[in-house]
Amino acid sequence: MQRIYLDHAATTPVDARVLQKMLPCFTDHFGNAHSLHAFGRRAVAAVDAARDAVASLLGAKPQEIYFTSGGTEADNWALRGAVHANAGRGRHVIISAVEHPAVRAAARLLAQEGFAVSAAPVGADGVLDLAAFAGLLRGDTVLAAVMAVNNETGAVQPLAEISRLCRERGVLLFCDAVQAAGAYVLDVNAPPVDLLSISSHKFYGPKGVGALYVREGVRIAPLVAGGEQERGLRGGTVNVPGIVGMAEALTIARAQLPEAQARMAALCENFVRRALHEIEGAQLNGPRTPCSSLAAGGRLYSLANFTFAGADGPALLALLDRLGVAASGGSACSSGSPEPSLVLRAMGRPDTLARSGVRFSFGRENTEEEAEEVLSRLKRALAQLRAK
């Protein structure tokens, strides 16, 4: 039985070209990037080149890029580091109601530390309610956190309007761009954001490495103490192979974006159209229209989240796995939780449906034949579950 992977929103395989770029960092250039001898100088040169590349691809300056262990660390650092360092400006924080678990957990910690935290609501399509967001802004609001693309539904958020509102009120804006990186052109100046996070394994790079952009002039407190790495703000031995791999993966993703985007969009849109037409009780969670640009709004073109009437989500996922299809219920970071999806609940779905979301996310390597086969196996799985 052919196994088909449609969970690219959770993680992607490492591109062979990325692996080849990384291999010398394990052997020839294995030195500690903070050692002063020749081995260390070769390692730091590789890190510097990667920092330059990532900065260029994000429209940033090299000194504004800080390497992390991934998106979760970058999200925590952005939220907690920036809020603590700028507490003199205010002690109120806004996050959207559909943020990644890392952002929600960091916000809970801030609330426990005495900061005021508000959650901005979204509509039934998962897109931020701009009027409600504007109403939450107040004189002591220090930071707002709104992701670029939701990891469960693919809903693209109206960052241009959010950025304008924050700029008018002098509020720092943090954007979790983990699900957007590699899928769209990112530019930290269009619209302007103050902090932005990415994670390598979402765009065919290695796991365990990410980056945080911090606009020059924005103060941020260290999250990881213990060394002078990353200009004294993030201690720990530098992950040279991972950083080199991430830069290469982002470079490749940008170079082939138009072609990859068109192909994945066609595959996913045909899958969505047929599922809604051919499967009774199928409901798409998130905007109906896929988009090729963050400025356009809509849904991430390679992702579709469904609920199916009369089918329990976890049971359907387990049966799909037995049938050789890898999908997911939403964020991999909350996959162990028995609770309904907080994202779907925020969109107004009742708990019965919020427990039943199934996410299919396409990647570069998927084919039309695979999409057709998944649709066939999905129908078979639903028939089995509904017959019980």
CSV table of N, CA, C and O in Angstrom, one decimal, residues 30-150:
chain,number,residue,atom,x,y,z
A,30,PHE,N,33.4,21.7,11.4
A,30,PHE,CA,32.7,21.3,12.6
A,30,PHE,C,33.0,22.2,13.8
A,30,PHE,O,32.4,22.0,14.9
A,31,GLY,N,33.8,23.2,13.7
A,31,GLY,CA,34.3,24.0,14.8
A,31,GLY,C,33.1,24.7,15.5
A,31,GLY,O,32.1,25.0,14.9
A,32,ASN,N,33.4,25.1,16.7
A,32,ASN,CA,32.5,26.0,17.5
A,32,ASN,C,32.6,27.4,16.9
A,32,ASN,O,33.7,28.0,16.9
A,33,ALA,N,31.5,27.9,16.6
A,33,ALA,CA,31.5,29.3,15.9
A,33,ALA,C,32.0,30.4,16.8
A,33,ALA,O,32.2,31.5,16.4
A,34,HIS,N,32.1,30.1,18.1
A,34,HIS,CA,32.7,31.1,19.0
A,34,HIS,C,34.1,30.8,19.5
A,34,HIS,O,34.6,31.5,20.4
A,35,SER,N,34.7,29.8,18.8
A,35,SER,CA,36.1,29.6,19.1
A,35,SER,C,37.0,30.5,18.2
A,35,SER,O,36.6,30.8,17.1
A,36,LEU,N,38.1,31.0,18.7
A,36,LEU,CA,38.9,32.0,18.0
A,36,LEU,C,39.9,31.4,17.0
A,36,LEU,O,40.5,32.2,16.2
A,37,HIS,N,40.1,30.1,17.0
A,37,HIS,CA,41.0,29.5,16.0
A,37,HIS,C,40.4,29.3,14.6
A,37,HIS,O,39.2,29.7,14.4
A,38,ALA,N,41.2,28.7,13.7
A,38,ALA,CA,40.7,28.6,12.3
A,38,ALA,C,39.5,27.8,12.2
A,38,ALA,O,38.6,28.1,11.3
A,39,PHE,N,39.3,26.8,13.0
A,39,PHE,CA,38.1,25.9,12.9
A,39,PHE,C,36.9,26.8,13.2
A,39,PHE,O,35.8,26.7,12.6
A,40,GLY,N,37.0,27.6,14.3
A,40,GLY,CA,35.9,28.4,14.7
A,40,GLY,C,35.6,29.5,13.7
A,40,GLY,O,34.4,29.8,13.4
A,41,ARG,N,36.7,30.0,13.1
A,41,ARG,CA,36.5,31.1,12.1
A,41,ARG,C,35.7,30.6,10.9
A,41,ARG,O,34.9,31.3,10.3
A,42,ARG,N,36.0,29.4,10.5
A,42,ARG,CA,35.3,28.8,9.3
A,42,ARG,C,33.8,28.6,9.7
A,42,ARG,O,32.9,28.8,8.8
A,43,ALA,N,33.5,28.1,10.9
A,43,ALA,CA,32.2,27.9,11.3
A,43,ALA,C,31.4,29.2,11.4
A,43,ALA,O,30.3,29.3,10.9
A,44,VAL,N,32.0,30.3,11.9
A,44,VAL,CA,31.3,31.5,12.1
A,44,VAL,C,31.1,32.2,10.7
A,44,VAL,O,30.1,32.9,10.5
A,45,ALA,N,32.0,31.9,9.8
A,45,ALA,CA,31.9,32.5,8.4
A,45,ALA,C,30.6,31.9,7.8
A,45,ALA,O,29.9,32.6,7.1
A,46,ALA,N,30.4,30.6,8.0
A,46,ALA,CA,29.2,29.9,7.5
A,46,ALA,C,27.9,30.5,8.1
A,46,ALA,O,26.9,30.7,7.4
A,47,VAL,N,28.0,30.7,9.4
A,47,VAL,CA,26.8,31.3,10.1
A,47,VAL,C,26.6,32.7,9.6
A,47,VAL,O,25.4,33.1,9.4
A,48,ASP,N,27.6,33.5,9.4
A,48,ASP,CA,27.4,34.9,8.9
A,48,ASP,C,26.8,34.9,7.5
A,48,ASP,O,26.0,35.7,7.3
A,49,ALA,N,27.3,34.0,6.7
A,49,ALA,CA,26.7,33.9,5.3
A,49,ALA,C,25.2,33.5,5.4
A,49,ALA,O,24.4,34.1,4.6
A,50,ALA,N,24.9,32.6,6.3
A,50,ALA,CA,23.5,32.2,6.4
A,50,ALA,C,22.7,33.4,6.9
A,50,ALA,O,21.5,33.6,6.5
A,51,ARG,N,23.2,34.1,7.9
A,51,ARG,CA,22.5,35.3,8.5
A,51,ARG,C,22.2,36.3,7.4
A,51,ARG,O,21.1,36.9,7.3
A,52,ASP,N,23.2,36.6,6.6
A,52,ASP,CA,23.0,37.5,5.5
A,52,ASP,C,21.9,37.1,4.5
A,52,ASP,O,21.1,37.9,4.1
A,53,ALA,N,21.9,35.7,4.2
A,53,ALA,CA,20.9,35.2,3.3
A,53,ALA,C,19.5,35.3,3.8
A,53,ALA,O,18.6,35.7,3.1
A,54,VAL,N,19.3,34.9,5.1
A,54,VAL,CA,18.0,35.0,5.7
A,54,VAL,C,17.5,36.4,5.8
A,54,VAL,O,16.4,36.7,5.5
A,55,ALA,N,18.4,37.3,6.2
A,55,ALA,CA,18.1,38.7,6.3
A,55,ALA,C,17.6,39.3,4.9
A,55,ALA,O,16.6,39.9,4.8
A,56,SER,N,18.4,39.0,3.9
A,56,SER,CA,18.0,39.4,2.6
A,56,SER,C,16.7,38.9,2.1
A,56,SER,O,15.8,39.6,1.5
A,57,LEU,N,16.4,37.6,2.4
A,57,LEU,CA,15.1,37.0,2.0
A,57,LEU,C,13.9,37.6,2.8
A,57,LEU,O,12.8,37.5,2.3
A,58,LEU,N,14.2,38.2,3.9
A,58,LEU,CA,13.1,38.7,4.7
A,58,LEU,C,13.0,40.3,4.6
A,58,LEU,O,12.2,40.9,5.3
A,59,GLY,N,13.9,40.9,3.8
A,59,GLY,CA,14.0,42.3,3.7
A,59,GLY,C,14.5,43.0,5.0
A,59,GLY,O,14.2,44.1,5.3
A,60,ALA,N,15.3,42.3,5.7
A,60,ALA,CA,15.9,42.8,7.0
A,60,ALA,C,17.4,43.0,6.9
A,60,ALA,O,18.0,42.8,5.9
A,61,LYS,N,17.9,43.5,8.0
A,61,LYS,CA,19.4,43.7,8.1
A,61,LYS,C,20.0,42.5,8.8
A,61,LYS,O,19.3,41.9,9.7
A,62,PRO,N,21.2,42.1,8.5
A,62,PRO,CA,21.7,40.9,9.2
A,62,PRO,C,21.7,41.0,10.7
A,62,PRO,O,21.5,40.0,11.4
A,63,GLN,N,22.0,42.2,11.2
A,63,GLN,CA,22.0,42.4,12.7
A,63,GLN,C,20.6,42.3,13.3
A,63,GLN,O,20.5,42.3,14.5
A,64,GLU,N,19.6,42.2,12.5
A,64,GLU,CA,18.2,42.1,13.0
A,64,GLU,C,17.8,40.6,13.1
A,64,GLU,O,16.6,40.4,13.6
A,65,ILE,N,18.6,39.7,12.7
A,65,ILE,CA,18.3,38.3,12.7
A,65,ILE,C,19.0,37.5,13.8
A,65,ILE,O,20.2,37.6,14.0
A,66,TYR,N,18.2,36.8,14.6
A,66,TYR,CA,18.7,36.0,15.7
A,66,TYR,C,18.3,34.6,15.5
A,66,TYR,O,17.1,34.3,15.3
A,67,PHE,N,19.2,33.7,15.6
A,67,PHE,CA,18.9,32.3,15.4
A,67,PHE,C,18.4,31.6,16.7
A,67,PHE,O,18.9,31.9,17.8
A,68,THR,N,17.4,30.7,16.5
A,68,THR,CA,16.8,30.1,17.7
A,68,THR,C,16.7,28.6,17.4
A,68,THR,O,17.1,28.1,16.4
A,69,SER,N,16.1,27.8,18.4
A,69,SER,CA,16.0,26.4,18.2
A,69,SER,C,14.7,26.1,17.4
A,69,SER,O,14.4,24.9,17.2
A,70,GLY,N,13.9,27.1,17.0
A,70,GLY,CA,12.7,26.8,16.2
A,70,GLY,C,11.7,27.9,16.5
A,70,GLY,O,11.9,28.9,17.2
A,71,GLY,N,10.4,27.6,16.0
A,71,GLY,CA,9.4,28.6,16.1
A,71,GLY,C,8.9,28.8,17.5
A,71,GLY,O,8.5,29.9,17.9
A,72,THR,N,8.8,27.7,18.3
A,72,THR,CA,8.3,27.8,19.7
A,72,THR,C,9.2,28.7,20.5
A,72,THR,O,8.7,29.6,21.3
A,73,GLU,N,10.5,28.5,20.4
A,73,GLU,CA,11.4,29.4,21.1
A,73,GLU,C,11.3,30.8,20.6
A,73,GLU,O,11.3,31.8,21.4
A,74,ALA,N,11.3,31.0,19.3
A,74,ALA,CA,11.2,32.4,18.8
A,74,ALA,C,9.9,33.1,19.2
A,74,ALA,O,9.9,34.3,19.5
A,75,ASP,N,8.8,32.3,19.2
A,75,ASP,CA,7.5,32.9,19.7
A,75,ASP,C,7.6,33.4,21.1
A,75,ASP,O,7.2,34.4,21.5
A,76,ASN,N,8.1,32.5,22.0
A,76,ASN,CA,8.3,32.8,23.4
A,76,ASN,C,9.2,34.0,23.6
A,76,ASN,O,8.9,34.9,24.4
A,77,TRP,N,10.3,34.0,22.9
A,77,TRP,CA,11.2,35.1,23.1
A,77,TRP,C,10.6,36.4,22.6
A,77,TRP,O,10.8,37.4,23.3
A,78,ALA,N,10.0,36.4,21.5
A,78,ALA,CA,9.4,37.6,20.9
A,78,ALA,C,8.4,38.2,21.9
A,78,ALA,O,8.4,39.4,22.3
A,79,LEU,N,7.5,37.3,22.4
A,79,LEU,CA,6.4,37.8,23.3
A,79,LEU,C,6.9,38.2,24.6
A,79,LEU,O,6.8,39.4,25.1
A,80,ARG,N,7.6,37.3,25.3
A,80,ARG,CA,8.0,37.6,26.7
A,80,ARG,C,9.2,38.5,26.7
A,80,ARG,O,9.3,39.4,27.6
A,81,GLY,N,10.2,38.4,25.8
A,81,GLY,CA,11.3,39.2,25.7
A,81,GLY,C,11.0,40.7,25.4
A,81,GLY,O,11.5,41.6,26.1
A,82,ALA,N,10.1,40.9,24.5
A,82,ALA,CA,9.8,42.3,24.1
A,82,ALA,C,8.9,42.9,25.1
A,82,ALA,O,9.1,44.1,25.4
A,83,VAL,N,7.9,42.2,25.7
A,83,VAL,CA,7.0,42.7,26.7
A,83,VAL,C,7.8,43.1,27.9
A,83,VAL,O,7.6,44.2,28.5
A,84,HIS,N,8.7,42.2,28.4
A,84,HIS,CA,9.4,42.6,29.6
A,84,HIS,C,10.4,43.7,29.4
A,84,HIS,O,10.5,44.6,30.3
A,85,ALA,N,11.0,43.8,28.2
A,85,ALA,CA,12.0,44.8,28.0
A,85,ALA,C,11.3,46.2,27.8
A,85,ALA,O,11.9,47.2,28.0
A,86,ASN,N,10.0,46.2,27.4
A,86,ASN,CA,9.3,47.4,27.2
A,86,ASN,C,8.2,47.7,28.1
A,86,ASN,O,7.3,48.4,27.8
A,87,ALA,N,8.3,47.0,29.3
A,87,ALA,CA,7.2,47.1,30.3
A,87,ALA,C,7.0,48.6,30.7
A,87,ALA,O,5.9,48.9,31.2
A,88,GLY,N,8.0,49.4,30.6
A,88,GLY,CA,7.8,50.8,31.0
A,88,GLY,C,6.9,51.5,30.1
A,88,GLY,O,6.3,52.6,30.5
A,89,ARG,N,6.6,51.0,28.9
A,89,ARG,CA,5.7,51.7,27.9
A,89,ARG,C,4.3,51.2,28.2
A,89,ARG,O,3.3,51.9,27.7
A,90,GLY,N,4.1,50.1,28.9
A,90,GLY,CA,2.7,49.6,29.1
A,90,GLY,C,2.8,48.2,29.5
A,90,GLY,O,3.7,47.5,29.3
A,91,ARG,N,1.7,47.7,30.1
A,91,ARG,CA,1.6,46.3,30.6
A,91,ARG,C,0.4,45.5,30.0
A,91,ARG,O,-0.1,44.6,30.7
A,92,HIS,N,-0.1,46.0,28.9
A,92,HIS,CA,-1.2,45.3,28.2
A,92,HIS,C,-0.7,44.7,26.9
A,92,HIS,O,0.0,45.3,26.1
A,93,VAL,N,-1.2,43.5,26.7
A,93,VAL,CA,-0.8,42.7,25.5
A,93,VAL,C,-2.0,42.2,24.8
A,93,VAL,O,-3.0,41.8,25.5
A,94,ILE,N,-2.0,42.2,23.5
A,94,ILE,CA,-3.1,41.6,22.7
A,94,ILE,C,-2.6,40.5,21.9
A,94,ILE,O,-1.5,40.6,21.2
A,95,ILE,N,-3.3,39.4,21.9
A,95,ILE,CA,-3.0,38.3,21.0
A,95,ILE,C,-4.3,38.0,20.2
A,95,ILE,O,-5.4,38.2,20.7
A,96,SER,N,-4.2,37.4,19.1
A,96,SER,CA,-5.4,36.9,18.4
A,96,SER,C,-5.9,35.7,19.1
A,96,SER,O,-5.1,34.9,19.7
A,97,ALA,N,-7.2,35.4,18.9
A,97,ALA,CA,-7.8,34.2,19.6
A,97,ALA,C,-7.4,32.9,18.9
A,97,ALA,O,-7.7,31.8,19.4
A,98,VAL,N,-6.6,33.0,17.8
A,98,VAL,CA,-6.3,31.8,17.0
A,98,VAL,C,-4.8,31.6,16.9
A,98,VAL,O,-4.3,31.0,16.0
A,99,GLU,N,-4.0,32.2,17.9
A,99,GLU,CA,-2.6,32.1,17.8
A,99,GLU,C,-2.1,30.6,18.1
A,99,GLU,O,-2.8,29.8,18.6
A,100,HIS,N,-0.9,30.4,17.7
A,100,HIS,CA,-0.2,29.1,17.9
A,100,HIS,C,-0.1,28.8,19.4
A,100,HIS,O,0.0,29.7,20.2
A,101,PRO,N,-0.1,27.5,19.8
A,101,PRO,CA,0.0,27.2,21.3
A,101,PRO,C,1.2,27.9,21.9
A,101,PRO,O,1.1,28.2,23.1
A,102,ALA,N,2.3,28.1,21.2
A,102,ALA,CA,3.5,28.7,21.8
A,102,ALA,C,3.2,30.1,22.3
A,102,ALA,O,3.6,30.6,23.3
A,103,VAL,N,2.4,30.8,21.4
A,103,VAL,CA,2.1,32.2,21.7
A,103,VAL,C,1.1,32.3,22.9
A,103,VAL,O,1.2,33.1,23.8
A,104,ARG,N,0.1,31.4,22.8
A,104,ARG,CA,-0.9,31.4,23.9
A,104,ARG,C,-0.3,31.0,25.2
A,104,ARG,O,-0.7,31.6,26.2
A,105,ALA,N,0.6,30.1,25.2
A,105,ALA,CA,1.3,29.7,26.5
A,105,ALA,C,2.1,30.8,27.0
A,105,ALA,O,2.2,31.1,28.2
A,106,ALA,N,2.9,31.5,26.1
A,106,ALA,CA,3.7,32.6,26.6
A,106,ALA,C,2.8,33.7,27.1
A,106,ALA,O,3.2,34.4,28.1
A,107,ALA,N,1.6,34.0,26.5
A,107,ALA,CA,0.7,35.0,27.0
A,107,ALA,C,0.2,34.6,28.4
A,107,ALA,O,0.0,35.5,29.2
A,108,ARG,N,-0.1,33.3,28.6
A,108,ARG,CA,-0.5,32.9,29.9
A,108,ARG,C,0.5,33.2,31.0
A,108,ARG,O,0.2,33.6,32.1
A,109,LEU,N,1.8,32.9,30.7
A,109,LEU,CA,2.9,33.2,31.6
A,109,LEU,C,2.9,34.7,31.9
A,109,LEU,O,3.1,35.1,33.1
A,110,LEU,N,2.7,35.5,30.9
A,110,LEU,CA,2.7,37.0,31.1
A,110,LEU,C,1.6,37.4,32.0
A,110,LEU,O,1.8,38.2,32.9
A,111,ALA,N,0.4,36.8,31.8
A,111,ALA,CA,-0.7,37.1,32.7
A,111,ALA,C,-0.4,36.7,34.1
A,111,ALA,O,-0.8,37.4,35.1
A,112,GLN,N,0.3,35.5,34.3
A,112,GLN,CA,0.6,35.1,35.7
A,112,GLN,C,1.6,36.1,36.3
A,112,GLN,O,1.7,36.2,37.5
A,113,GLU,N,2.4,36.8,35.5
A,113,GLU,CA,3.4,37.7,36.0
A,113,GLU,C,2.8,39.1,36.2
A,113,GLU,O,3.5,40.1,36.5
A,114,GLY,N,1.5,39.3,36.0
A,114,GLY,CA,0.8,40.5,36.3
A,114,GLY,C,0.5,41.4,35.1
A,114,GLY,O,0.0,42.5,35.2
A,115,PHE,N,0.8,40.9,33.9
A,115,PHE,CA,0.5,41.7,32.7
A,115,PHE,C,-1.0,41.4,32.3
A,115,PHE,O,-1.5,40.3,32.6
A,116,ALA,N,-1.6,42.4,31.7
A,116,ALA,CA,-3.0,42.2,31.2
A,116,ALA,C,-2.9,41.7,29.8
A,116,ALA,O,-2.2,42.2,28.9
A,117,VAL,N,-3.7,40.6,29.5
A,117,VAL,CA,-3.7,40.0,28.2
A,117,VAL,C,-5.1,40.0,27.7
A,117,VAL,O,-6.0,39.5,28.4
A,118,SER,N,-5.3,40.4,26.4
A,118,SER,CA,-6.6,40.4,25.8
A,118,SER,C,-6.5,39.5,24.5
A,118,SER,O,-5.5,39.5,23.9
A,119,ALA,N,-7.6,38.8,24.2
A,119,ALA,CA,-7.6,38.0,23.0
A,119,ALA,C,-8.6,38.6,22.0
A,119,ALA,O,-9.8,38.8,22.3
A,120,ALA,N,-8.0,39.0,20.8
A,120,ALA,CA,-8.9,39.6,19.8
A,120,ALA,C,-9.6,38.5,19.0
A,120,ALA,O,-9.0,37.5,18.6
A,121,PRO,N,-10.9,38.7,18.9
A,121,PRO,CA,-11.8,37.6,18.3
A,121,PRO,C,-11.6,37.5,16.8
A,121,PRO,O,-11.1,38.5,16.1
A,122,VAL,N,-12.0,36.4,16.2
A,122,VAL,CA,-12.0,36.2,14.8
A,122,VAL,C,-13.4,35.9,14.3
A,122,VAL,O,-14.3,35.6,15.1
A,123,GLY,N,-13.7,36.0,13.0
A,123,GLY,CA,-15.0,35.7,12.5
A,123,GLY,C,-15.1,34.2,12.2
A,123,GLY,O,-14.2,33.4,12.6
A,124,ALA,N,-16.2,33.8,11.7
A,124,ALA,CA,-16.5,32.4,11.4
A,124,ALA,C,-15.5,31.8,10.4
A,124,ALA,O,-15.3,30.6,10.4
A,125,ASP,N,-14.8,32.6,9.7
A,125,ASP,CA,-13.8,32.1,8.7
A,125,ASP,C,-12.4,32.1,9.3
A,125,ASP,O,-11.4,31.8,8.6
A,126,GLY,N,-12.2,32.5,10.6
A,126,GLY,CA,-10.9,32.5,11.2
A,126,GLY,C,-10.1,33.7,11.0
A,126,GLY,O,-8.9,33.8,11.4
A,127,VAL,N,-10.6,34.7,10.3
A,127,VAL,CA,-9.9,36.0,10.1
A,127,VAL,C,-10.2,37.0,11.2
A,127,VAL,O,-11.4,37.1,11.6
A,128,LEU,N,-9.2,37.7,11.6
A,128,LEU,CA,-9.3,38.6,12.7
A,128,LEU,C,-10.4,39.7,12.5
A,128,LEU,O,-10.5,40.2,11.4
A,129,ASP,N,-11.1,40.0,13.5
A,129,ASP,CA,-12.1,41.0,13.5
A,129,ASP,C,-11.4,42.3,13.7
A,129,ASP,O,-11.0,42.7,14.9
A,130,LEU,N,-11.2,43.1,12.7
A,130,LEU,CA,-10.4,44.3,12.8
A,130,LEU,C,-11.0,45.4,13.7
A,130,LEU,O,-10.3,46.0,14.5
A,131,ALA,N,-12.3,45.5,13.7
A,131,ALA,CA,-13.0,46.5,14.5
A,131,ALA,C,-12.8,46.1,16.0
A,131,ALA,O,-12.5,47.0,16.8
A,132,ALA,N,-12.9,44.8,16.3
A,132,ALA,CA,-12.8,44.4,17.7
A,132,ALA,C,-11.3,44.5,18.1
A,132,ALA,O,-11.0,44.9,19.2
A,133,PHE,N,-10.4,44.3,17.2
A,133,PHE,CA,-9.0,44.4,17.5
A,133,PHE,C,-8.7,45.9,17.8
A,133,PHE,O,-8.0,46.2,18.8
A,134,ALA,N,-9.2,46.8,17.0
A,134,ALA,CA,-9.0,48.2,17.2
A,134,ALA,C,-9.5,48.7,18.5
A,134,ALA,O,-9.0,49.5,19.3
A,135,GLY,N,-10.7,48.1,18.9
A,135,GLY,CA,-11.3,48.4,20.2
A,135,GLY,C,-10.5,48.0,21.4
A,135,GLY,O,-10.7,48.5,22.5
A,136,LEU,N,-9.7,47.0,21.2
A,136,LEU,CA,-8.9,46.5,22.3
A,136,LEU,C,-7.6,47.3,22.6
A,136,LEU,O,-7.1,47.2,23.7
A,137,LEU,N,-7.2,48.0,21.6
A,137,LEU,CA,-6.0,48.9,21.7
A,137,LEU,C,-6.3,50.0,22.7
A,137,LEU,O,-7.3,50.6,22.7
A,138,ARG,N,-5.3,50.1,23.7
A,138,ARG,CA,-5.5,51.2,24.7
A,138,ARG,C,-4.2,51.8,25.0
A,138,ARG,O,-3.1,51.5,24.4
A,139,GLY,N,-4.2,52.8,25.8
A,139,GLY,CA,-3.0,53.6,26.1
A,139,GLY,C,-1.8,52.8,26.6
A,139,GLY,O,-0.7,53.2,26.4
A,140,ASP,N,-2.1,51.7,27.3
A,140,ASP,CA,-1.0,51.0,27.9
A,140,ASP,C,-0.7,49.7,27.2
A,140,ASP,O,0.0,48.8,27.7
A,141,THR,N,-1.2,49.6,25.9
A,141,THR,CA,-0.9,48.4,25.1
A,141,THR,C,0.5,48.5,24.6
A,141,THR,O,0.9,49.5,24.0
A,142,VAL,N,1.3,47.5,24.9
A,142,VAL,CA,2.7,47.5,24.6
A,142,VAL,C,3.0,46.7,23.3
A,142,VAL,O,3.9,47.0,22.5
A,143,LEU,N,2.2,45.6,23.1
A,143,LEU,CA,2.5,44.7,22.0
A,143,LEU,C,1.3,43.9,21.6
A,143,LEU,O,0.4,43.6,22.4
A,144,ALA,N,1.2,43.7,20.3
A,144,ALA,CA,0.1,42.9,19.7
A,144,ALA,C,0.8,41.7,19.0
A,144,ALA,O,1.8,41.9,18.3
A,145,ALA,N,0.2,40.5,19.1
A,145,ALA,CA,0.7,39.3,18.4
A,145,ALA,C,-0.3,38.8,17.5
A,145,ALA,O,-1.4,38.3,18.0
A,146,VAL,N,-0.1,38.8,16.2
A,146,VAL,CA,-1.0,38.3,15.3
A,146,VAL,C,-0.2,37.5,14.2
A,146,VAL,O,0.7,38.1,13.6
A,147,MET,N,-0.6,36.2,14.0
A,147,MET,CA,0.1,35.4,13.1
A,147,MET,C,-0.2,35.8,11.6
A,147,MET,O,-1.3,36.3,11.4
A,148,ALA,N,0.7,35.5,10.7
A,148,ALA,CA,0.5,35.8,9.3
A,148,ALA,C,-0.5,34.8,8.7
A,148,ALA,O,-1.5,35.2,8.0
A,149,VAL,N,-0.3,33.5,9.0
A,149,VAL,CA,-1.2,32.4,8.5
A,149,VAL,C,-1.5,31.4,9.6
A,149,VAL,O,-0.6,31.0,10.3
A,150,ASN,N,-2.8,31.1,9.8
A,150,ASN,CA,-3.1,30.2,10.8
A,150,ASN,C,-2.7,28.8,10.5
A,150,ASN,O,-2.9,28.3,9.4
